[in-house]
Short mmCIF file of C-alpha atoms in Angstrom, two decimals:
data_model
loop_
_atom_site.label_atom_id
_atom_site.label_comp_id
_atom_site.label_asym_id
_atom_site.label_seq_id
_atom_site.Cartn_x
_atom_site.Cartn_y
_atom_site.Cartn_z
CA MET A 23 72.79 23.71 45.75
CA ASP A 24 75.59 24.36 48.25
CA LEU A 25 73.58 26.75 50.38
CA SER A 26 73.26 24.31 53.31
CA SER A 27 77.03 24.26 53.84
CA ASN A 28 77.15 28.03 54.37
CA SER A 29 76.41 27.63 58.13
CA ASN A 30 79.66 25.68 58.68
CA GLY A 31 83.10 27.07 59.67
CA GLY A 32 84.80 30.02 57.96
CA LEU A 33 87.26 27.99 55.91
CA GLU A 34 84.61 25.65 54.71
CA GLN A 35 82.31 28.55 53.96
CA GLY A 36 84.98 30.13 51.79
CA ARG A 37 85.39 26.90 49.92
CA ALA A 38 81.66 26.60 49.52
CA ASN A 39 81.47 30.15 48.20
CA ASN A 40 84.21 29.34 45.74
CA ASN A 41 82.32 26.24 44.75
CA ASN A 42 79.16 28.26 44.37
CA LYS A 43 80.87 30.76 42.11
CA GLU A 44 82.23 27.99 39.97
CA VAL A 45 78.85 26.33 39.78
CA VAL A 46 77.19 29.61 38.81
CA GLU A 47 79.82 30.25 36.16
CA VAL A 48 79.44 26.80 34.70
CA ALA A 49 75.66 27.10 34.85
CA ASN A 50 75.85 30.48 33.08
CA LYS A 51 78.02 29.03 30.38
CA SER A 52 75.89 25.95 29.89
CA SER A 53 72.67 27.97 29.85
CA LEU A 54 74.20 30.31 27.26
CA ARG A 55 75.23 27.30 25.21
CA GLY A 56 71.82 25.76 25.68
CA SER A 57 70.03 28.89 24.51
CA ASP A 58 72.42 29.11 21.56
CA LEU A 59 71.60 25.56 20.53
CA MET A 60 67.89 26.12 21.07
CA LEU A 61 67.91 29.30 18.97
CA ARG A 62 69.80 27.50 16.21
CA PHE A 63 67.23 24.73 16.19
CA LEU A 64 64.43 27.34 16.14
CA ALA A 65 66.12 29.08 13.19
CA PHE A 66 66.40 25.76 11.39
CA ALA A 67 62.72 24.96 11.98
CA THR A 68 61.35 28.38 11.01
CA THR A 69 63.37 28.71 7.80
CA LEU A 70 62.50 25.14 6.83
CA VAL A 71 58.80 25.79 7.38
CA ALA A 72 58.96 29.09 5.46
CA ALA A 73 60.73 27.49 2.48
CA ILE A 74 58.30 24.55 2.38
CA VAL A 75 55.17 26.68 2.81
CA LEU A 76 56.08 29.01 -0.05
CA GLY A 77 57.76 26.28 -2.12
CA THR A 78 54.55 24.22 -2.26
CA ASP A 79 52.33 27.21 -2.93
CA LYS A 80 50.07 26.63 -5.92
CA GLN A 81 46.46 27.39 -6.62
CA THR A 82 44.32 26.75 -9.66
CA LYS A 83 41.13 28.69 -10.23
CA LEU A 84 38.53 28.98 -12.91
CA VAL A 85 38.61 32.53 -14.23
CA SER A 86 35.99 33.70 -16.70
CA MET A 87 37.66 35.38 -19.63
CA GLN A 88 36.41 36.91 -22.82
CA VAL A 89 38.50 35.13 -25.44
CA VAL A 90 36.52 36.09 -28.51
CA PRO A 91 34.46 39.27 -28.24
CA THR A 92 31.41 37.80 -29.99
CA LEU A 93 31.17 34.67 -27.81
CA PRO A 94 30.08 34.54 -24.16
CA PRO A 95 32.98 34.55 -21.61
CA LEU A 96 34.66 31.21 -21.08
CA SER A 97 35.80 29.75 -17.79
CA ILE A 98 39.50 28.96 -18.06
CA PRO A 99 41.55 27.34 -15.30
CA VAL A 100 44.38 29.66 -14.31
CA THR A 101 47.18 28.52 -12.03
CA ALA A 102 49.20 30.70 -9.69
CA LYS A 103 52.57 29.16 -8.89
CA TRP A 104 55.24 30.45 -6.52
CA HIS A 105 58.01 30.46 -9.12
CA TYR A 106 56.13 32.87 -11.40
CA LEU A 107 57.55 35.75 -9.37
CA SER A 108 61.32 36.07 -9.07
CA ALA A 109 61.06 37.63 -5.60
CA PHE A 110 59.42 34.42 -4.33
CA VAL A 111 62.16 32.33 -5.94
CA TYR A 112 64.75 34.43 -4.13
CA PHE A 113 62.77 34.03 -0.89
CA VAL A 114 62.62 30.23 -1.13
CA VAL A 115 66.30 29.92 -2.09
CA ALA A 116 67.41 32.24 0.71
CA ASN A 117 65.35 30.34 3.28
CA ALA A 118 66.69 27.00 2.01
CA ILE A 119 70.27 28.29 2.32
CA ALA A 120 69.60 29.62 5.84
CA CYS A 121 67.97 26.31 6.80
CA ALA A 122 70.94 24.27 5.54
CA TYR A 123 73.37 26.61 7.29
CA ALA A 124 71.39 26.41 10.57
CA ALA A 125 71.56 22.61 10.49
CA LEU A 126 75.29 22.67 9.69
CA SER A 127 76.10 25.21 12.41
CA LEU A 128 74.03 23.23 14.92
CA LEU A 129 76.15 20.18 14.20
CA LEU A 130 79.40 22.19 14.28
CA VAL A 131 78.54 23.80 17.64
CA LEU A 132 77.54 20.44 19.07
CA ALA A 133 80.76 18.82 17.84
CA SER A 134 83.23 21.56 18.78
CA ARG A 135 81.83 22.28 22.30
CA GLY A 136 82.67 25.97 21.83
CA LYS A 137 86.41 25.54 22.34
CA LYS A 138 87.84 26.80 19.05
CA LYS A 139 88.00 30.57 18.66
CA GLY A 140 88.36 30.56 14.87
CA LEU A 141 85.25 28.46 14.46
CA THR A 142 83.28 30.80 16.75
CA MET A 143 84.29 33.79 14.63
CA LEU A 144 83.35 31.95 11.44
CA ILE A 145 79.94 31.05 12.87
CA ILE A 146 79.27 34.65 13.97
CA THR A 147 80.24 35.92 10.50
CA MET A 148 77.97 33.42 8.78
CA ASP A 149 75.13 34.25 11.22
CA LEU A 150 75.48 37.89 10.25
CA LEU A 151 75.37 37.02 6.55
CA MET A 152 72.21 34.99 7.17
CA VAL A 153 70.64 38.01 8.93
CA ALA A 154 71.26 40.15 5.85
CA LEU A 155 70.13 37.42 3.43
CA LEU A 156 66.93 36.56 5.30
CA PHE A 157 65.94 40.18 5.92
CA SER A 158 66.44 41.14 2.28
CA SER A 159 64.50 38.11 1.00
CA GLY A 160 61.72 38.80 3.49
CA GLY A 161 61.56 42.40 2.30
CA ALA A 162 61.45 41.32 -1.35
CA ALA A 163 58.65 38.82 -0.79
CA LEU A 164 56.73 41.32 1.34
CA ALA A 165 56.97 43.99 -1.36
CA VAL A 166 55.67 41.68 -4.08
CA GLY A 167 53.02 40.29 -1.76
CA LEU A 168 51.84 43.80 -0.97
CA ILE A 169 51.54 44.65 -4.67
CA GLY A 170 49.60 41.42 -5.16
CA TYR A 171 47.34 42.28 -2.22
CA GLN A 172 46.72 45.96 -2.93
CA GLY A 173 47.79 46.43 -6.51
CA ASN A 174 49.38 49.64 -7.70
CA SER A 175 47.07 51.94 -9.60
CA HIS A 176 49.87 54.29 -10.73
CA VAL A 177 51.51 51.69 -12.95
CA GLN A 178 48.39 49.61 -13.57
CA TRP A 179 49.54 46.57 -11.65
CA ASN A 180 46.28 44.92 -10.70
CA LYS A 181 45.75 43.05 -7.49
CA VAL A 182 45.83 39.26 -7.62
CA CYS A 183 44.77 38.25 -4.14
CA ASN A 184 41.05 38.79 -4.75
CA VAL A 185 41.24 35.83 -7.14
CA PHE A 186 43.92 33.66 -5.56
CA GLY A 187 43.00 33.98 -1.87
CA LYS A 188 44.54 30.75 -0.59
CA PHE A 189 47.75 31.40 -2.53
CA CYS A 190 48.13 34.82 -0.91
CA HIS A 191 47.42 33.51 2.59
CA GLN A 192 50.13 30.92 2.16
CA VAL A 193 52.56 33.65 1.03
CA ALA A 194 51.68 35.76 4.07
CA GLY A 195 52.23 32.79 6.39
CA ALA A 196 55.60 32.02 4.85
CA ILE A 197 56.71 35.66 5.19
CA VAL A 198 55.71 35.83 8.87
CA VAL A 199 57.52 32.57 9.69
CA SER A 200 60.61 33.68 7.77
CA LEU A 201 60.67 37.02 9.59
CA LEU A 202 60.62 35.04 12.85
CA GLY A 203 63.59 33.06 11.56
CA SER A 204 65.53 36.20 10.68
CA ALA A 205 64.79 37.63 14.13
CA VAL A 206 66.20 34.41 15.61
CA PHE A 207 69.42 34.81 13.59
CA LEU A 208 69.62 38.44 14.74
CA LEU A 209 69.27 37.26 18.34
CA LEU A 210 72.05 34.73 17.76
CA VAL A 211 74.43 37.49 16.63
CA LEU A 212 73.44 39.70 19.58
CA LEU A 213 73.89 36.80 22.01
CA ALA A 214 77.37 36.06 20.66
CA THR A 215 78.32 39.74 20.94
CA LEU A 216 77.05 40.02 24.50
CA ASN A 217 78.94 36.85 25.34
CA LEU A 218 82.15 38.44 24.01
CA HIS A 219 81.42 41.59 26.03
CA LYS A 220 81.06 39.52 29.18
CA LYS A 221 84.33 37.72 28.55
CA HIS A 222 86.01 41.05 27.95
CA HIS A 223 84.90 42.85 31.10
CA MET B 17 95.90 58.13 19.82
CA ALA B 18 98.55 60.57 18.61
CA SER B 19 96.54 63.56 19.78
CA THR B 20 96.96 62.58 23.43
CA GLU B 21 100.76 62.66 23.12
CA PRO B 22 101.34 66.36 23.79
CA GLU B 23 99.06 66.31 26.83
CA VAL B 24 101.34 63.91 28.69
CA PRO B 25 104.21 65.60 30.56
CA PRO B 26 107.69 63.97 30.40
CA SER B 27 107.35 62.01 33.64
CA ALA B 28 105.41 58.77 33.88
CA GLU B 29 103.41 60.25 36.75
CA PRO B 30 100.21 61.21 34.89
CA VAL B 31 99.70 57.63 33.85
CA VAL B 32 99.80 56.59 37.48
CA VAL B 33 97.45 59.41 38.42
CA GLU B 34 94.98 58.40 35.77
CA GLU B 35 94.92 54.83 36.94
CA PRO B 36 92.52 55.11 39.90
CA LYS B 37 90.11 57.15 37.84
CA GLU B 38 89.85 54.37 35.31
CA ALA B 39 89.72 51.76 38.01
CA ALA B 40 86.29 53.01 38.98
CA GLU B 41 85.04 52.56 35.45
CA GLU B 42 86.66 49.51 33.91
CA PRO B 43 88.60 46.91 35.81
CA ALA B 44 89.83 45.24 32.59
CA VAL B 45 91.41 48.42 31.31
CA THR B 46 93.35 49.09 34.50
CA GLU B 47 95.00 45.74 34.05
CA LYS B 48 96.36 46.92 30.76
CA ALA B 49 97.30 50.30 32.20
CA GLY B 50 99.06 48.54 35.04
CA GLU B 51 100.96 46.38 32.61
CA ALA B 52 101.93 49.43 30.68
CA SER B 53 103.22 51.32 33.70
CA GLU B 54 105.23 48.36 34.99
CA PRO B 55 108.21 48.99 32.72
CA PRO B 56 108.74 52.68 33.55
CA PRO B 57 111.89 53.33 31.46
CA GLU B 58 109.89 52.96 28.26
CA THR B 59 109.16 55.96 26.10
CA LYS B 60 106.34 58.20 27.18
CA ALA B 61 104.63 57.94 23.78
CA LEU B 62 104.24 54.20 24.14
CA ALA B 63 103.00 54.60 27.70
CA ALA B 64 100.44 57.14 26.57
CA THR B 65 99.21 54.83 23.82
CA GLU B 66 99.05 51.85 26.12
CA ALA B 67 97.19 53.74 28.80
CA ALA B 68 94.43 54.73 26.41
CA PRO B 69 91.38 52.53 26.94
CA GLY B 70 90.35 50.55 23.89
CA ALA B 71 93.91 50.43 22.60
CA ALA B 72 95.16 46.99 23.45
CA THR B 73 98.24 47.20 21.28
CA PRO B 74 100.19 50.17 19.92
CA LYS B 75 99.17 49.30 16.35
CA ASP B 76 95.49 49.23 17.23
CA TYR B 77 93.69 50.83 14.31
CA PHE B 78 90.17 49.55 15.02
CA PRO B 79 88.78 52.93 16.15
CA VAL B 80 90.10 54.64 13.01
CA VAL B 81 88.61 52.03 10.66
CA ASP B 82 85.41 52.24 12.69
CA VAL B 83 85.16 56.00 12.12
CA VAL B 84 85.97 55.66 8.40
CA LEU B 85 83.27 53.01 7.95
CA ARG B 86 80.69 55.10 9.83
CA VAL B 87 81.45 58.15 7.70
CA LEU B 88 81.12 55.93 4.59
CA LEU B 89 77.75 54.70 5.87
CA PHE B 90 76.57 58.27 6.35
CA ALA B 91 77.79 59.35 2.89
CA ALA B 92 76.28 56.36 1.09
CA SER B 93 72.91 56.80 2.82
CA VAL B 94 72.75 60.52 2.09
CA VAL B 95 73.63 59.98 -1.59
CA ALA B 96 71.03 57.20 -1.88
CA VAL B 97 68.33 59.37 -0.24
CA VAL B 98 69.12 62.35 -2.48
CA VAL B 99 69.19 60.25 -5.66
CA LEU B 100 65.90 58.56 -4.79
CA GLY B 101 64.31 61.82 -3.63
CA THR B 102 65.08 63.55 -6.94
CA SER B 103 63.83 60.70 -9.10
CA LYS B 104 60.63 62.34 -10.33
CA GLN B 105 60.08 62.04 -14.07
CA THR B 106 57.12 63.35 -16.05
CA LYS B 107 56.20 61.96 -19.46
CA LEU B 108 53.38 62.35 -21.92
CA ILE B 109 51.35 59.18 -21.84
CA PRO B 110 48.42 58.46 -24.17
CA VAL B 111 45.30 57.84 -22.11
CA GLN B 112 42.12 56.21 -23.42
CA VAL B 113 39.73 58.75 -21.88
CA VAL B 114 41.05 61.81 -23.67
CA PRO B 115 42.29 61.91 -27.27
CA PHE B 116 45.63 63.64 -26.54
CA PRO B 117 48.55 62.40 -24.38
CA VAL B 118 48.52 63.54 -20.77
CA PRO B 119 51.64 64.25 -18.64
CA VAL B 120 51.97 61.53 -16.03
CA ALA B 121 54.67 61.71 -13.36
CA ALA B 122 56.57 58.77 -11.88
CA LYS B 123 57.53 59.48 -8.27
CA PHE B 124 58.96 57.33 -5.53
CA THR B 125 55.85 58.05 -3.44
CA ASN B 126 53.82 55.98 -5.89
CA SER B 127 55.23 52.79 -4.44
CA PRO B 128 55.13 51.89 -0.73
CA ALA B 129 58.31 49.86 -1.20
CA LEU B 130 60.27 52.90 -2.33
CA ILE B 131 58.85 54.95 0.55
CA TYR B 132 60.11 52.26 2.92
CA LEU B 133 63.49 52.32 1.16
CA ILE B 134 63.90 56.08 1.49
CA SER B 135 62.83 56.11 5.15
CA ALA B 136 65.19 53.26 6.05
CA LEU B 137 68.04 55.04 4.29
CA SER B 138 67.23 58.29 6.08
CA VAL B 139 67.37 56.48 9.41
CA ALA B 140 70.68 54.88 8.40
CA GLY B 141 72.10 58.24 7.38
CA PHE B 142 71.04 59.90 10.62
CA TYR B 143 72.45 57.00 12.64
CA GLY B 144 75.69 57.15 10.63
CA LEU B 145 76.05 60.87 11.31
CA VAL B 146 75.43 60.58 15.06
CA THR B 147 77.63 57.53 15.59
CA SER B 148 80.50 58.84 13.47
CA LEU B 149 80.50 62.08 15.45
CA LEU B 150 80.51 60.12 18.72
CA SER B 151 83.27 57.82 17.46
CA ILE B 152 85.41 60.79 16.37
CA PHE B 153 84.84 62.33 19.80
CA ALA B 154 85.91 59.05 21.43
CA LEU B 155 88.96 58.88 19.14
CA LEU B 156 90.09 62.37 20.13
CA LYS B 157 89.43 61.82 23.83
CA PRO B 158 90.16 58.19 24.64
CA THR B 159 89.13 58.69 28.26
CA PHE B 160 85.60 59.19 27.02
CA SER B 161 83.86 55.91 27.61
CA THR B 162 84.79 53.47 24.86
CA LYS B 163 82.62 50.95 26.64
CA PHE B 164 79.68 53.08 25.55
CA ILE B 165 80.95 53.11 21.96
CA SER B 166 81.41 49.35 21.90
CA HIS B 167 77.68 48.88 22.51
CA PHE B 168 76.91 50.44 19.13
CA VAL B 169 77.27 46.96 17.69
CA ILE B 170 73.73 46.09 18.88
CA PHE B 171 72.23 48.97 16.90
CA ASP B 172 74.51 48.16 13.98
CA VAL B 173 72.99 44.69 13.74
CA LEU B 174 69.44 46.05 14.01
CA LEU B 175 70.13 48.66 11.34
CA LEU B 176 71.70 46.01 9.11
CA GLY B 177 68.39 44.14 9.25
CA ILE B 178 66.43 47.27 8.38
CA VAL B 179 68.67 48.39 5.51
CA ALA B 180 68.96 44.86 4.09
CA SER B 181 65.19 44.41 4.11
CA ALA B 182 64.72 47.84 2.50
CA THR B 183 67.20 46.90 -0.23
CA GLY B 184 65.34 43.65 -0.82
CA THR B 185 62.01 45.49 -0.95
CA GLY B 186 63.22 48.11 -3.41
CA GLY B 187 65.03 45.49 -5.46
CA ALA B 188 61.93 43.32 -5.81
CA VAL B 189 59.75 46.22 -6.97
CA GLY B 190 62.50 47.57 -9.20
CA TYR B 191 62.95 44.17 -10.83
CA ILE B 192 59.23 43.92 -11.63
CA GLY B 193 59.32 47.46 -12.99
CA TYR B 194 62.32 46.58 -15.16
CA LYS B 195 61.18 43.18 -16.46
CA GLY B 196 57.45 43.17 -15.83
CA ASP B 197 55.64 39.95 -15.04
CA SER B 198 53.63 38.27 -17.76
CA HIS B 199 51.96 35.77 -15.41
CA VAL B 200 50.09 38.39 -13.41
CA LYS B 201 50.05 40.97 -16.24
CA TRP B 202 52.16 43.56 -14.45
CA GLY B 203 53.65 45.55 -17.30
CA LYS B 204 57.17 46.92 -17.25
CA VAL B 205 57.61 50.59 -16.43
CA CYS B 206 61.27 51.25 -17.12
CA ASN B 207 60.91 51.44 -20.90
CA THR B 208 58.80 54.56 -20.38
CA TYR B 209 60.39 56.12 -17.31
CA ASP B 210 64.07 55.47 -18.04
CA VAL B 211 65.49 58.34 -15.95
CA PHE B 212 63.31 57.40 -12.99
CA CYS B 213 64.51 53.81 -13.14
CA LYS B 214 68.15 54.88 -13.36
CA HIS B 215 67.70 56.92 -10.20
CA VAL B 216 66.09 53.98 -8.41
CA VAL B 217 68.87 51.59 -9.48
CA THR B 218 71.59 54.02 -8.35
CA SER B 219 69.87 54.45 -5.01
CA LEU B 220 69.59 50.67 -4.65
CA ALA B 221 73.29 50.25 -5.38
CA PHE B 222 74.17 52.77 -2.68
CA SER B 223 71.84 51.13 -0.18
CA LEU B 224 73.44 47.75 -0.93
CA PHE B 225 76.81 49.38 -0.28
CA ALA B 226 75.45 50.80 2.99
CA SER B 227 74.35 47.34 4.15
CA VAL B 228 77.76 45.90 3.29
CA VAL B 229 79.37 48.70 5.32
CA LEU B 230 77.06 47.91 8.24
CA ALA B 231 77.98 44.23 8.09
CA LEU B 232 81.67 45.17 8.06
CA LEU B 233 81.10 47.43 11.08
CA VAL B 234 79.55 44.57 13.05
CA LEU B 235 82.34 42.19 12.05
CA LEU B 236 84.95 44.79 13.00
CA SER B 237 83.49 45.29 16.49
CA ILE B 238 83.17 41.55 17.06
CA TYR B 239 86.72 40.96 15.82
CA SER B 240 88.16 43.71 18.01
CA LEU B 241 86.18 42.41 21.00
CA SER B 242 87.45 38.87 20.52
CA LYS B 243 91.02 40.19 20.22
CA LYS B 244 90.73 41.94 23.57
CA ILE B 245 89.73 38.81 25.48
CA PRO B 246 92.57 37.91 27.85
CA LYS B 247 93.73 34.37 27.24
#
């Protein structure tokens, strides 16, 4: 923005250069802050969507079953709900916690303007915990989803997704969105670390 | 730090000689070295400690804790891999097709989740071995680039994600195997294959420990980085 003043006298040019440096520094800082806030909002949105998508997952289907061997098979409505599997409960709870934390940290970062060192350390620590929590819950849901999709013939766990197709698609969507959210938290930690590196050198 | 002590001759000269060499690499470190060489009548041991890059204060024990944690990561991963790898159990199971019970083996390769767990732990163990060797090397020779070592934190975070997800994966499958799930008619397995399940649980405990160690490693690097920032 100060490029036009570069053609002036030496003293002025020096001042302009100084100005430029300051402007660049401030711009760097504000863009870092801006990307931090944006990533936090993205983390909030993705974890919220993942928790809601899996938390509202429910499908009822008519399944023909042979109740009494002598009678013809009956059609019985069977419902698949998300809280039937403990891994999905863990997934929804973990995503809800991460979502609440993302909202809280967004507010804290907005309020503190990145001045307090203790708060920054606390936020980095919590970000790291969220990375571990979200990755483990994503892994758990993925493992159970895979068993539901493929089954496991060795232990006679039959596949479920051939019956409850919509249910399984919703689970897959939630897992993908949640993995995006955990990648965002990972990026937040990496960004904070790189920021510290820059300050150090 | 103590190992560098005998290499420094009595005069303060070597510190001054070393200074330009470091100046080419890290400008921030030379500041510290310059500060250290300003009061020349101080003891040579202190000067040697201060001149070492990565040691901001004489009581700087971050590199030592770093090495200990990395060795712990390596040990925990290796134990978890070995325990999971030796988890095969064969039992006589009655099958409907033939009238007599048939030996059926439970192996970790029967479940994709456990395969993922063992591969993630192998990667963590390999990474722990390599980085602990490099950190020990950096501890013995502080002139070796500590800047390079401090970038391990990026891989630490990535590996934390991998190991945490593997623990979650194995835990989810292990929980179903232990409790079963009546809603989808997945029967429990652990009442039959008790030894197999014990191996899996032990391996999971060690992998949980490994992820905690990784998280501590990241926190340690971030904490030491934030301590080094000049105010």
